[in-house]
Coordinates of C-alpha atoms in Angstrom, one line a residue:
X28 CA 63.8 -13.5 192.8
X29 CA 67.4 -13.7 193.4
X30 CA 70.2 -11.1 193.3
X31 CA 71.2 -11.9 189.7
X32 CA 68.1 -11.7 187.6
X33 CA 68.5 -8.5 185.6
X34 CA 70.4 -8.1 182.5
X35 CA 72.1 -4.5 182.6
X36 CA 74.0 -4.1 179.5
X37 CA 75.8 -5.7 176.6
X38 CA 79.2 -4.5 175.6
X39 CA 80.7 -4.4 172.0
X40 CA 84.2 -3.5 170.9
X41 CA 84.3 -0.7 168.6
X42 CA 87.1 0.9 166.6
X43 CA 86.2 4.4 167.6
X44 CA 83.9 5.6 170.5
X45 CA 83.1 8.7 169.0
X46 CA 82.3 7.5 165.6
X47 CA 80.3 4.6 166.8
X48 CA 78.2 6.6 169.5
X49 CA 77.3 9.1 166.6
X50 CA 76.3 6.2 164.3
X51 CA 74.0 4.5 167.1
X52 CA 72.4 7.5 168.2
X53 CA 71.6 8.6 164.5
X54 CA 70.6 5.0 163.4
X55 CA 68.5 4.0 166.4
X56 CA 67.5 7.3 168.0
X57 CA 68.7 6.0 171.6
X58 CA 69.8 8.1 174.3
X59 CA 73.3 8.7 175.3
X60 CA 74.0 8.1 179.1
X61 CA 77.7 8.6 179.3
X62 CA 80.7 8.8 177.0
X63 CA 84.5 9.5 177.0
X64 CA 87.3 8.5 175.0
X65 CA 87.5 4.7 176.1
X66 CA 83.6 3.9 176.5
X67 CA 80.1 5.1 175.9
X68 CA 76.7 3.9 177.3
X69 CA 73.5 4.2 175.4
X70 CA 70.2 3.4 176.3
X71 CA 67.6 1.8 174.1
X72 CA 64.1 1.3 175.4
X73 CA 64.7 -2.4 176.7
X74 CA 68.5 -2.4 177.4
X75 CA 71.7 -0.6 177.6
X76 CA 74.6 -1.0 175.1
X77 CA 77.9 -0.2 176.0
X78 CA 80.5 0.9 173.3
X79 CA 84.1 0.0 174.5
X80 CA 87.5 0.2 173.3
X81 CA 89.5 -2.8 172.5
X82 CA 92.5 -1.9 175.0
X83 CA 90.2 -1.1 177.9
X84 CA 87.3 -3.6 178.2
X85 CA 86.5 -7.3 176.8
X86 CA 83.4 -7.8 174.8
X87 CA 80.8 -8.9 177.5
X88 CA 77.2 -8.6 178.9
X89 CA 76.6 -7.5 182.5
X90 CA 74.1 -8.6 185.2
X91 CA 73.0 -6.5 188.1
X92 CA 74.3 -8.2 191.1
X93 CA 72.6 -6.6 194.3
X94 CA 75.0 -8.5 196.6
X95 CA 78.3 -7.4 195.2
X96 CA 80.4 -5.3 197.5
X97 CA 83.8 -3.6 197.4
X98 CA 86.6 -6.3 197.9
X99 CA 90.0 -7.1 196.4
X100 CA 88.5 -8.5 193.2
X101 CA 85.9 -5.7 192.4
X102 CA 86.7 -2.4 190.8
X103 CA 85.1 1.1 191.5
X104 CA 83.9 3.0 188.3
X105 CA 83.6 6.7 187.4
X106 CA 79.9 6.5 188.0
X107 CA 80.1 5.0 191.4
X108 CA 79.3 1.4 190.6
X109 CA 81.3 -1.5 191.4
X110 CA 81.9 -4.6 189.4
X111 CA 83.9 -7.7 188.6
X112 CA 84.4 -9.8 185.6
X113 CA 83.9 -13.5 185.7
X114 CA 84.0 -16.1 182.8
X115 CA 81.7 -19.0 181.9
X116 CA 82.5 -22.3 181.0
X117 CA 83.2 -21.3 177.5
X118 CA 85.2 -18.3 178.6
X119 CA 82.9 -15.7 177.6
X120 CA 83.2 -12.5 179.9
X121 CA 80.2 -11.7 182.4
X122 CA 80.3 -8.4 184.3
X123 CA 78.7 -8.5 187.9
X124 CA 77.6 -4.7 188.6
X125 CA 76.0 -3.0 191.3
X126 CA 74.9 0.7 191.1
X127 CA 73.1 1.0 194.6
X128 CA 76.2 1.5 196.9

């Protein structure tokens, strides 16, 4: 098992965080983990889904990276996690994230 073996969440861009959060919670009976005006995180049974605003975050998927640490190319988030974005060979965004700091 290496340090990049777990998918954490998928992020999709939405027009309205509040409206989309309400729709997903009602439609799928998932659990709200966090929300504010720029993003929301909801938990399904098997994965988390991030609802993100177009001006704040690119669409992406996130992989837990237990080896990531604070450095100039990482960002610290409101929940205490740190992450950085990389792109694959087709320019898709991947967020490497760690919550265990």
